Coordinates of C-alpha atoms and ligand atoms in Angstrom, one line a residue:
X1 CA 2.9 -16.1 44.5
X2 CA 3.8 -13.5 42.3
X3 CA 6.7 -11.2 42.0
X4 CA 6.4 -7.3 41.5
X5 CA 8.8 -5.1 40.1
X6 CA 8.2 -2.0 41.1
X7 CA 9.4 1.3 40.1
X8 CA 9.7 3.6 43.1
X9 CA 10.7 6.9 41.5
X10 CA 13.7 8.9 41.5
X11 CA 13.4 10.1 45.3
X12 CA 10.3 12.0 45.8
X13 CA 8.4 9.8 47.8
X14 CA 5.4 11.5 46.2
X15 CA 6.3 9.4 42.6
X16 CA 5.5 6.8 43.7
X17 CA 2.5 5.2 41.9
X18 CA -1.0 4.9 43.6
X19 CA -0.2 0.8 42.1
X20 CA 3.3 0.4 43.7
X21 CA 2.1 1.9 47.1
X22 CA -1.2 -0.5 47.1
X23 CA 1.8 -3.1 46.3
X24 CA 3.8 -1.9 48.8
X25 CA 1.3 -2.0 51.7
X26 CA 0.4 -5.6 51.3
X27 CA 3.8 -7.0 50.6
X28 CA 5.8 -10.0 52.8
X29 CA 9.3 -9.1 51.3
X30 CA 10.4 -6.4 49.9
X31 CA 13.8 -6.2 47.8
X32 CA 14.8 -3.0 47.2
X33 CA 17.7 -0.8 46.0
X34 CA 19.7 2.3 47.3
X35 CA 18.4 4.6 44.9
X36 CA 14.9 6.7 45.6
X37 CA 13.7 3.7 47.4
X38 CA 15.2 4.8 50.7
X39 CA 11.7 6.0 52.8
X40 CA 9.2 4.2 51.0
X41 CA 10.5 1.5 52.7
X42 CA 8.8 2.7 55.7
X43 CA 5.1 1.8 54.1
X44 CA 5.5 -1.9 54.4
X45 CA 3.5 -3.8 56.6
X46 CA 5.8 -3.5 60.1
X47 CA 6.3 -7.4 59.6
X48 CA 7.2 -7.4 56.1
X49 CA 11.1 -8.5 55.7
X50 CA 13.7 -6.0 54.2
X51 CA 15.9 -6.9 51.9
X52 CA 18.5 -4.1 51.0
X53 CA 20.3 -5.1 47.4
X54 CA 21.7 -1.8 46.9
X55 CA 24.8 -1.7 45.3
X56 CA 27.2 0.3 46.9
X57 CA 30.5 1.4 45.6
X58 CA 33.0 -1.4 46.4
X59 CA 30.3 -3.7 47.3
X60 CA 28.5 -4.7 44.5
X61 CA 25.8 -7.4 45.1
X62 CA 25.5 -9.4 42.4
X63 CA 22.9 -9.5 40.1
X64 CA 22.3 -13.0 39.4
X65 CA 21.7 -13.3 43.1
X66 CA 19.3 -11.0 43.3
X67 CA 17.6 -13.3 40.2
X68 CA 17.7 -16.3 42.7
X69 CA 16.3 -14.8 45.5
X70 CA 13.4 -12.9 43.8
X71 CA 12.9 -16.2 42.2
X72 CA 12.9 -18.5 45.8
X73 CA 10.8 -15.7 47.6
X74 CA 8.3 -16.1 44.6
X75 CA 8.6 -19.7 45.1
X76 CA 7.6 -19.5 49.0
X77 CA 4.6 -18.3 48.5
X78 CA 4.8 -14.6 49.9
X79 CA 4.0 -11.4 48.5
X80 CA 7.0 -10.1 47.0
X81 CA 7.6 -6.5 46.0
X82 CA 10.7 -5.8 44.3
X83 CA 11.3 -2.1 44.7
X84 CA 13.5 -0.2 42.0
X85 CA 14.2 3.5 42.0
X86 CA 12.5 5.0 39.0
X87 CA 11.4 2.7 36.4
X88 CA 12.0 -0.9 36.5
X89 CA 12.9 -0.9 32.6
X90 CA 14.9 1.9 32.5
X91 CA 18.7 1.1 33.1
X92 CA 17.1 -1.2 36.2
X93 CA 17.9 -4.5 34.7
X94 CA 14.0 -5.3 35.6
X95 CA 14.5 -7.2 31.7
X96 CA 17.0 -9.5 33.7
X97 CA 14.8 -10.1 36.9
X98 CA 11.8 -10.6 35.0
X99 CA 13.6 -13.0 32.4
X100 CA 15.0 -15.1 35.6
X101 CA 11.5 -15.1 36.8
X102 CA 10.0 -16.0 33.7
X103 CA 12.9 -19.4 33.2
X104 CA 11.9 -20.6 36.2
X105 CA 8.1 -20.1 35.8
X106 CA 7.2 -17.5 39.1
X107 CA 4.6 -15.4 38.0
X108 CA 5.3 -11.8 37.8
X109 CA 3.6 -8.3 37.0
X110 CA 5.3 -5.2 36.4
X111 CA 4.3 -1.9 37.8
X112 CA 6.4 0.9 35.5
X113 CA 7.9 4.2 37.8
X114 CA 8.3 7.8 37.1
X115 CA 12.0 7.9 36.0
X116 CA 14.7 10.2 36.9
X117 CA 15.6 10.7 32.9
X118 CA 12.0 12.6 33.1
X119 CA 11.6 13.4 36.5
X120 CA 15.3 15.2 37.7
X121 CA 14.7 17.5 34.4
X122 CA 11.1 18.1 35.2
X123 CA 12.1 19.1 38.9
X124 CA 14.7 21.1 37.5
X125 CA 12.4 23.2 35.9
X126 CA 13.6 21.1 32.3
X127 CA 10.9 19.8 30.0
X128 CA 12.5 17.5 28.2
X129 CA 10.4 18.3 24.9
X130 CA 9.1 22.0 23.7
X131 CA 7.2 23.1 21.1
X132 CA 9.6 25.2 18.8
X133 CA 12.5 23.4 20.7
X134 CA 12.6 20.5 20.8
X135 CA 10.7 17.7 19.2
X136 CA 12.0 14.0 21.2
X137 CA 14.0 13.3 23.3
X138 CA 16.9 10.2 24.0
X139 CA 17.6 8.5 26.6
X140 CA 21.2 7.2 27.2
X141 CA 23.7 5.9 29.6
X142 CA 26.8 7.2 30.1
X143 CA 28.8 4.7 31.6
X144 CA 31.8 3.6 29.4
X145 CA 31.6 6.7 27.1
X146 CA 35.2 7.0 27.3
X147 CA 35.8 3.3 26.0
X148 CA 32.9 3.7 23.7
X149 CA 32.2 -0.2 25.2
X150 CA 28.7 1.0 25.5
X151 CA 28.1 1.7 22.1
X152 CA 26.5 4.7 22.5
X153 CA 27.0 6.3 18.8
X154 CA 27.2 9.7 20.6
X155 CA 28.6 12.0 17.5
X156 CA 25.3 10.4 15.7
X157 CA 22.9 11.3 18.7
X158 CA 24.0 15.1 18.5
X159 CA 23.6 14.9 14.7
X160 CA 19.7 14.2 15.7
X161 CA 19.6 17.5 17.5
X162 CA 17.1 16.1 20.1
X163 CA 17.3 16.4 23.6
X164 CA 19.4 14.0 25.1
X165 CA 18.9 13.1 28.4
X166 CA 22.1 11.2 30.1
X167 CA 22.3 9.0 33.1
X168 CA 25.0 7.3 35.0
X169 CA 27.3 9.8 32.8
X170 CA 28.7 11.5 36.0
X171 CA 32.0 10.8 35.8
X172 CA 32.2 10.3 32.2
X173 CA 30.9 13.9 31.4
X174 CA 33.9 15.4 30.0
X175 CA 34.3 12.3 27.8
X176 CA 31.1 12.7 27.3
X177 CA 31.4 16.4 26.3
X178 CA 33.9 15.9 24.1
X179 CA 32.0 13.3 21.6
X180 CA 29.4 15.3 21.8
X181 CA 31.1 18.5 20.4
X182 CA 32.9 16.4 17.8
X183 CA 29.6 15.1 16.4
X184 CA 28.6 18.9 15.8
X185 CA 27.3 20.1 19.1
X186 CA 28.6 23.7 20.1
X187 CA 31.0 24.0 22.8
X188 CA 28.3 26.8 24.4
X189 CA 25.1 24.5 23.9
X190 CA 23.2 24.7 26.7
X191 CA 23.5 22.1 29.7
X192 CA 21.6 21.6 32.7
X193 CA 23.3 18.7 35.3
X194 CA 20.8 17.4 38.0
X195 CA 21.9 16.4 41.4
X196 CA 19.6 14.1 44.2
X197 CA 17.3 15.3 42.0
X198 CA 13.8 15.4 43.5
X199 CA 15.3 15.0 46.4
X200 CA 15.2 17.9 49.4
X201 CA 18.7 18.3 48.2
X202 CA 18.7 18.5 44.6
X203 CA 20.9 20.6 43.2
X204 CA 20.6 22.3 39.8
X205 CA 23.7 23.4 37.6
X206 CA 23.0 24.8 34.7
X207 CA 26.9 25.0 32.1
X208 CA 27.8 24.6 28.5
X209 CA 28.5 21.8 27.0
X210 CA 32.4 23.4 26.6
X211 CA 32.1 23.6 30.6
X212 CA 30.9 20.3 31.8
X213 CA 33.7 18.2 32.5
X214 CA 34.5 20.9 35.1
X215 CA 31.4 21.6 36.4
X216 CA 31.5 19.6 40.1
X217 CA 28.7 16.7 40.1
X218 CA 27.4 15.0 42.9
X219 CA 25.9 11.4 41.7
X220 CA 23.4 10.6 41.4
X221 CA 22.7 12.6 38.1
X222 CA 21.2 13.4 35.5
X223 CA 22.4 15.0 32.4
X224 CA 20.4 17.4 30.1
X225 CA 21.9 18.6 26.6
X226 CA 20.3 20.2 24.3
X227 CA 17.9 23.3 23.3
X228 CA 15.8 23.0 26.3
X229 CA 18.4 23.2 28.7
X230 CA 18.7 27.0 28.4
X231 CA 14.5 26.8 29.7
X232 CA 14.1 27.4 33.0
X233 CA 10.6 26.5 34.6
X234 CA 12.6 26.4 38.2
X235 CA 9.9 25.7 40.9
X236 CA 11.3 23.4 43.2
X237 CA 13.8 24.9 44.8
X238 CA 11.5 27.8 44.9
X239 CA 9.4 26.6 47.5
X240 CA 9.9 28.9 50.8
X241 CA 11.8 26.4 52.7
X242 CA 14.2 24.5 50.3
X243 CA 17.9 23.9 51.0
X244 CA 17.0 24.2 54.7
X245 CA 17.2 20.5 56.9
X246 CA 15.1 21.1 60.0
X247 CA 14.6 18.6 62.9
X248 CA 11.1 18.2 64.3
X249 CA 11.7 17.3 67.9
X250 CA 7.9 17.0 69.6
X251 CA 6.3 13.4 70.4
X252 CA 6.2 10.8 67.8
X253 CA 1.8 11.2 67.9
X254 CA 1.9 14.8 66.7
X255 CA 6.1 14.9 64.9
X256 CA 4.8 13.3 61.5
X257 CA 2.3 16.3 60.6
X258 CA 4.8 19.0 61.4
X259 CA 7.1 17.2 59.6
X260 CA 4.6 16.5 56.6
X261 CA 4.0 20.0 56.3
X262 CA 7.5 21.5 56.6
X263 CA 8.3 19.2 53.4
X264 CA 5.7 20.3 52.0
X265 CA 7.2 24.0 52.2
X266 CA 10.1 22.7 50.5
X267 CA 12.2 21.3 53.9
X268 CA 14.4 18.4 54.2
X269 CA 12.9 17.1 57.8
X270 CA 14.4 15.1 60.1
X271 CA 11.6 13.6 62.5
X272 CA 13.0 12.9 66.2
X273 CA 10.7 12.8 68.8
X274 CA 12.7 13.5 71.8
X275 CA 9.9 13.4 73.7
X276 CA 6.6 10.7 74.8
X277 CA 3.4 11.2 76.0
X278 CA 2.6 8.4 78.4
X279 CA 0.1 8.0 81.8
X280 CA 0.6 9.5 84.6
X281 CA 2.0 7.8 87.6
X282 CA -1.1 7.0 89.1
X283 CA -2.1 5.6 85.9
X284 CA -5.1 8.6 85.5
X285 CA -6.6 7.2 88.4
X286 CA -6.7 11.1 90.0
X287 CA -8.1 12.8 86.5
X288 CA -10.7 9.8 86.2
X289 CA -11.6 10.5 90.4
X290 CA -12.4 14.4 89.6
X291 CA -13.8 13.5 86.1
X292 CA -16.2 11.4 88.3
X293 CA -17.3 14.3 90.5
X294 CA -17.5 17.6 87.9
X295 CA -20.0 19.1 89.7
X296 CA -17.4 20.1 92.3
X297 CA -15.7 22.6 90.0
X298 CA -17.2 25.8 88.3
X299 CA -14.1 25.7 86.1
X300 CA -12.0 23.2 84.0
X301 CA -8.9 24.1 82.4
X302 CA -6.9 22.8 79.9
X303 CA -3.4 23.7 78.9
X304 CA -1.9 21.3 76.2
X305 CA -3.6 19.0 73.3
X306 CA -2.4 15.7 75.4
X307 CA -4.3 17.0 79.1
X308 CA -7.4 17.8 76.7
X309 CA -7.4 14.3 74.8
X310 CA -6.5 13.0 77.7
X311 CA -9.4 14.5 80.4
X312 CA -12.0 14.2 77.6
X313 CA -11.3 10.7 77.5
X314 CA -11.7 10.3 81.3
X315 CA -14.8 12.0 81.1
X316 CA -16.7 9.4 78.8
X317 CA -20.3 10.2 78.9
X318 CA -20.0 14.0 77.9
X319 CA -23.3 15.2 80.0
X320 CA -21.1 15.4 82.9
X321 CA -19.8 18.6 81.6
X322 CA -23.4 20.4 81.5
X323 CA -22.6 22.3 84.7
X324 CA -18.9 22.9 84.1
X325 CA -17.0 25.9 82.2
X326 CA -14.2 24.8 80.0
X327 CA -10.9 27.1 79.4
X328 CA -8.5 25.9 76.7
X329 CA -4.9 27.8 76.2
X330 CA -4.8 28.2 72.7
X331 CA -6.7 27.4 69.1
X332 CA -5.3 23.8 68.7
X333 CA -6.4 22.6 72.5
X334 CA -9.6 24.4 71.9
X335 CA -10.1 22.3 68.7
X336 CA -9.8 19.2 70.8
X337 CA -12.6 19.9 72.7
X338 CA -14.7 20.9 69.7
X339 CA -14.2 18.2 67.9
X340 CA -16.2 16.5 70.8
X341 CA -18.7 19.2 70.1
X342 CA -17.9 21.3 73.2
X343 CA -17.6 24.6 72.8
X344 CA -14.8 26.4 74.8
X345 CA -15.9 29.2 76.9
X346 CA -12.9 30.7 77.1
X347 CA -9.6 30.8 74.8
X348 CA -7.2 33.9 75.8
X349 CA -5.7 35.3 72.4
X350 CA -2.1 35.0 73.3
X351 CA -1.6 31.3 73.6
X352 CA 0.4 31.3 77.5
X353 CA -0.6 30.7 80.7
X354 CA 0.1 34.6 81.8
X355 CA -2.8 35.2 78.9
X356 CA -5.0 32.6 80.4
X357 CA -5.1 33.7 83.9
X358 CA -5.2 37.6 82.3
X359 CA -8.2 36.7 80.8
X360 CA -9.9 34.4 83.9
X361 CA -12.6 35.7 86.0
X362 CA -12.2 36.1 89.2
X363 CA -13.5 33.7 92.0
X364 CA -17.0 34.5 93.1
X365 CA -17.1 36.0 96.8
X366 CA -18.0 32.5 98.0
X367 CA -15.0 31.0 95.9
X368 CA -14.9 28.6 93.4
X369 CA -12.8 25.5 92.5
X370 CA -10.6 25.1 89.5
X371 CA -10.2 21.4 88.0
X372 CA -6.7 21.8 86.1
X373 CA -5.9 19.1 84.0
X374 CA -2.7 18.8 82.5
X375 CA 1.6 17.1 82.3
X376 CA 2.6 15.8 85.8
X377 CA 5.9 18.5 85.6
X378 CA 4.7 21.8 84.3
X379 CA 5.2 25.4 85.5
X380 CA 3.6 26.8 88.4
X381 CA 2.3 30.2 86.3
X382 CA -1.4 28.7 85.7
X383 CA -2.2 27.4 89.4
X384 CA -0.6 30.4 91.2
X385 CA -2.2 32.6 89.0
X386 CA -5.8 31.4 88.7
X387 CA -5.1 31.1 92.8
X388 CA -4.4 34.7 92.9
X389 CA -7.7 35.3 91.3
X390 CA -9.6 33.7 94.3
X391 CA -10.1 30.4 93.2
X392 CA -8.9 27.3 94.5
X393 CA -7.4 25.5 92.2
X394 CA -7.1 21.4 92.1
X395 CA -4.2 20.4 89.7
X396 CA -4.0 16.6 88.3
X397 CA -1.6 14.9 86.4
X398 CA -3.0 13.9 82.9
X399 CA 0.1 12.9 81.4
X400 CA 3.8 12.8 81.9
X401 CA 6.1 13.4 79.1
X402 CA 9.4 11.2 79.2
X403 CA 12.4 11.0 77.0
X404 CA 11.6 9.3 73.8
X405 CA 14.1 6.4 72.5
X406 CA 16.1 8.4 70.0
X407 CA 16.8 6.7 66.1
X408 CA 20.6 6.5 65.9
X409 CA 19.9 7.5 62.1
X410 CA 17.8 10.1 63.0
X411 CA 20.0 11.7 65.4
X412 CA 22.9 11.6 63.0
X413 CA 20.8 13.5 60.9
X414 CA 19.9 16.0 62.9
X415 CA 23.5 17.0 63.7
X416 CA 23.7 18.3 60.4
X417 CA 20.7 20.3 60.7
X418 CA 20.2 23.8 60.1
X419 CA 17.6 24.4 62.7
X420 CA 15.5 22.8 65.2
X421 CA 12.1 23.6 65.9
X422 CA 10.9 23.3 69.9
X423 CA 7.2 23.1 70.6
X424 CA 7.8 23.0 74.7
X425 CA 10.4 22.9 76.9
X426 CA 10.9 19.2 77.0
X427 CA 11.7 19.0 73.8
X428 CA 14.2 21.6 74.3
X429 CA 15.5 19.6 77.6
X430 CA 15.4 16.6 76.1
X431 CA 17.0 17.5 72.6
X432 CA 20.0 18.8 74.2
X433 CA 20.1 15.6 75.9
X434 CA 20.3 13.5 73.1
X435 CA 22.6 15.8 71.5
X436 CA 25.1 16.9 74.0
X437 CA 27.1 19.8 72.3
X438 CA 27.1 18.5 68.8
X439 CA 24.1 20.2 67.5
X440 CA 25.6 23.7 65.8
X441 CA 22.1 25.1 64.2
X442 CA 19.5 27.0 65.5
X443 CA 16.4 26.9 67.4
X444 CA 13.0 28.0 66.4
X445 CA 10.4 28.0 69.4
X446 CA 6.9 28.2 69.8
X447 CA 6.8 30.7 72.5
X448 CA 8.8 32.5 74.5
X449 CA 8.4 29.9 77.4
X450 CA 10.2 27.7 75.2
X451 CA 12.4 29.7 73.6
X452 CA 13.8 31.1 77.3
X453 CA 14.9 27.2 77.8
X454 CA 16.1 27.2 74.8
X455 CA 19.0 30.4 75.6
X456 CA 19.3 28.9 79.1
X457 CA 20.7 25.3 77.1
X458 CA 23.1 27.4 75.4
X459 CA 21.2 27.7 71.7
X460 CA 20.6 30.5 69.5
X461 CA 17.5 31.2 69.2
X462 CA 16.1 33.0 65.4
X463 CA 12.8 32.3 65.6
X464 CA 10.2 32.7 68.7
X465 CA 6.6 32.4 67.0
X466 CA 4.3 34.9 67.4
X467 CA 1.4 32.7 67.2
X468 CA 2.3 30.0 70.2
X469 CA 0.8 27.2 67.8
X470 CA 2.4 24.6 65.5
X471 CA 0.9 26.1 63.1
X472 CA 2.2 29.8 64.0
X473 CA 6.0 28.1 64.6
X474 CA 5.5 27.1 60.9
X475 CA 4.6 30.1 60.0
X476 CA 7.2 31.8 61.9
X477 CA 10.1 29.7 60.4
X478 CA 8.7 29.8 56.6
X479 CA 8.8 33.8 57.1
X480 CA 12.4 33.7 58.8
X481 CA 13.6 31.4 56.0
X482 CA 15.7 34.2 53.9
X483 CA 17.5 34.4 57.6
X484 CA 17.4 31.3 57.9
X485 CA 19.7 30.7 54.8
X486 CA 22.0 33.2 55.5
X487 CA 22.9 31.9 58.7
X488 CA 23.5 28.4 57.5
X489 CA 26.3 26.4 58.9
X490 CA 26.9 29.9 61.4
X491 CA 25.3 28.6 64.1
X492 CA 27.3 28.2 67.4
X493 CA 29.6 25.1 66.7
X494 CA 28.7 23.8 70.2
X495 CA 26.9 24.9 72.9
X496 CA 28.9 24.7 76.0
X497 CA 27.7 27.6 77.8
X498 CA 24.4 26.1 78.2
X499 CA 23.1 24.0 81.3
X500 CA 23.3 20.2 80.6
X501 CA 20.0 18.8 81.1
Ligands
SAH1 N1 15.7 3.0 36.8 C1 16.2 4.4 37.1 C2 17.6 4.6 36.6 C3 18.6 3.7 37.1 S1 20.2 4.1 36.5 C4 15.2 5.4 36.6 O1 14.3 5.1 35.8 O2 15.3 6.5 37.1 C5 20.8 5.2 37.8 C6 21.0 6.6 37.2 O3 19.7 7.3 37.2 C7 21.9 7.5 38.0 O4 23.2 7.3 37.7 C8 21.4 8.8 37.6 O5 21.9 9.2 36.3 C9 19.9 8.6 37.5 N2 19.2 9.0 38.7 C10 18.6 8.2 39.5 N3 18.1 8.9 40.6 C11 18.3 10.2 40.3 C12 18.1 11.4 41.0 N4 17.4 11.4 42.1 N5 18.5 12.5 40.5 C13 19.2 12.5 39.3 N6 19.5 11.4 38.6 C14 19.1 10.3 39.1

């Protein structure tokens, strides 16, 4: 069967081409790097077998093994997607793995990658050419400048005057510098060094060519000299939310969209679900027993996205609801029920259950019954208010939501983390569970439901959404953001005046 070498990009799971993810999807190993390929990874089939070759610092894995088991995994007959970050050709020693492949007769195709030498400059706000400025660029290693074992005719390359673009020259820089000036370049010429770049944590660093060797660098990097480096098309780390790591704690169902759309904003997002959405107890046998007799209530109300998927789907044949009035809490609970086509009859316009029962009628002289479907442990604000009103209200359990299993990696993460965004109070209780006093960033709720749990487990709460919707807690944080920043790493170290869960 044949081998790919793919090229994964420099980081941005984005770069990735539509080819390598098609790849990707239907492969039975994949051998991938360190570099970039980290969460792409995650798009293999769930049975597809990982195979990390990165080399690490100190443990280098060595190449001509890599050639041997590329070759025998070829040879077994799977589908086998070797993963490289970038491009496979550049500085990838793809030419190595496909030679191997090619001795010993496996068949092999080769699906290039956006490389960082374009990419990290591009991300920077670099372009590597410009009309007036630049007219090609080079692209060069680093490594061994200091030797000159590489080769590299550097004094020649700044002779050229194009741009050069430099990776894996980290740690050679000043070396790197130095040739560079005594081929002609000017101590001030403009450079711009590019950190993780494409990464949420890139980091930019713009110096002279006089400066570099002092200028700190975090590898992986890349290197820009030349006219272009003084151009600054920045738009990256312009987006509203870049620098900031947020953790998205709500249940693994509805975590990856937040989380899609806070990167999109510019985040770094750490996805743990602290919380699940399973059956009740009884298994739904009481939600599918009053679904079964509607015509009992004059009202059904629904106070979460879960109880409305969930009491919809005990409904089944939707005619059952011809007699019935439907009350949803907010926009994205309403939306539930019209994408079945039902049209809410009423939707308060602040999204708590105070609004809701605010904006109820109230029970008919002869009374009225109330079906309200929703989590087995919630507050007692809806039922004792709609009671108030008149009506008698019938509350079943649609769902429970228990303590999700936490990822180790995931949770290491998160300590790190700026802030953490809360959608209910579980995910508040359950967070602080999983974190027990580590966790020294701050919380953004939903509502102020939410947020109160939040002060009573001890956190410092920035943002409380004005809108009580995802969407509005996205919203909210984007627009606190400038805060945000300015209270990074100020957080309360711990939280040891709050109540452990
Ligand atoms: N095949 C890869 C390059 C491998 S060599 C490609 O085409 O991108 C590894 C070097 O690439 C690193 O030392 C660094 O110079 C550069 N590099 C890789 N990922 C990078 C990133 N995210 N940001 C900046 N430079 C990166």
């Amino acid at each position: 069967m044949t081998v790919y070498l793919v090229g994964a990009g420099p980081g941005d799971p984005g770069l990735m081409t539509c080819r390598g993810a098609e790849l990707l999807r239907r492969a039975d190993v994949v051998v991938h790097d360190r570099l970039g390929a980290a969460g792409l990874t995650g798009s293999a089939p769930a049975t597809a077998e990982l195979v990390d070759v990165g080399k690490r610092p100190g443990a280098p894995v060595d190449q001509a093994d890599i050639n041997r088991m590329l070759v025998d995994a070829g040879r077994s007959g799977r589908c086998v997607v070797r993963l490289k970050g970038g491009d496979p050709f550049v500085f990838g020693r793809g030419g190595e793995e496909a030679a191997a492949l090619e001795e010993a007769g496996v068949p092999y195709e080769v699906v290039p990658g956006v490389s960082a030498a374009v990419a990290a400059p591009a991300y920077a706000g670099v372009p590597v050419t410009h009309r007036g400025v630049a007219t090609g660029f080079t692209v060069v290693t680093g490594h061994m400048a200091r030797d000159g074992s590489s080769g590299v005719a550097w004094e020649a390359l700044a002779k050229a005057g194009h741009t050069l673009v430099i990776l894996m020259g980290a740690s050679e820089r000043a070396a790197i510098a130095k040739r560079l000036i005594a081929g002609g370049w000017r101590h001030d010429s403009a450079v711009v060094v590019v950190c993780n770049g494409t990464s949420p944590r890139q980091k930019v660093m713009r110096t002279t060519l006089g400066q570099l060797g002092s200028c700190a660098v975090e590898p992986p990097a890349t290197i820009v000299v030349g006219a272009v480096a003084a151009l600054d098309f920045s738009w990256f780390q312009k987006r509203p939310l870049s620098g900031l790591r947020l953790v998205v704690t709500r249940a693994p169902k509805t975590a990856p969209r937040m989380s899609a759309a806070l990167a999109e904003l510019g985040a770094e997002v750490v996805t743990l679900p602290t919380i699940d959405i399973v059956d009740p107890d009884d298994k739904g046998v009481a939600l599918r027993r009053a679904c079964s007799e509607l015509a009992r209530y004059s009202w059904v109300v629904l106070s979460s996205v879960n109880g409305a998927e969930r009491f919809l789907d005990a409904v089944g044949d939707l005619r059952r609801l011809s007699n019935v009035k439907l009350a949803a809490i907010g926009p994205t609970t309403a939306s539930v029920l019209q994408g079945a086509r039902l049209r809410p009859d009423l939707v308060p316009t602040e999204y708590v259950a105070e609004s809701l029962v605010a904006a109820f009628p109230a029970a008919p002289p002869a009374g009225g019954r109330v079906l309200l479907a929703r989590a087995a442990v919630a507050r007692d604000a809806l039922p004792d208010g709609l009671a108030a009103k008149g009506w008698r209200v019938e509350v079943v359990d649609a769902y429970r939501t228990v303590p999700a299993v936490p990822d180790p990696s995931a949770v290491q993460s998160a300590m790190a983390a700026d802030v953490a965004l809360f959608t209910s109070p579980s995910t508040v209780q359950h967070f602080c569970s999983v974190l027990p006093h580590t966790f020294g960033g701050l919380a953004a709720c939903i509502g102020p439901v939410t947020a109160a749990e939040a002060a009573l487990q001890g956190m410092e709460v920035v943002v409380e959404a004005p809108v009580h919707t995802a969407e509005g807690l996205i919203e909210a944080v984007a627009s606190s953001a400038p805060l945000l920043r300015s209270r990074q790493g100020g957080g309360q170290a711990t939280r040891r005046s709050g109540r452990t869960a």
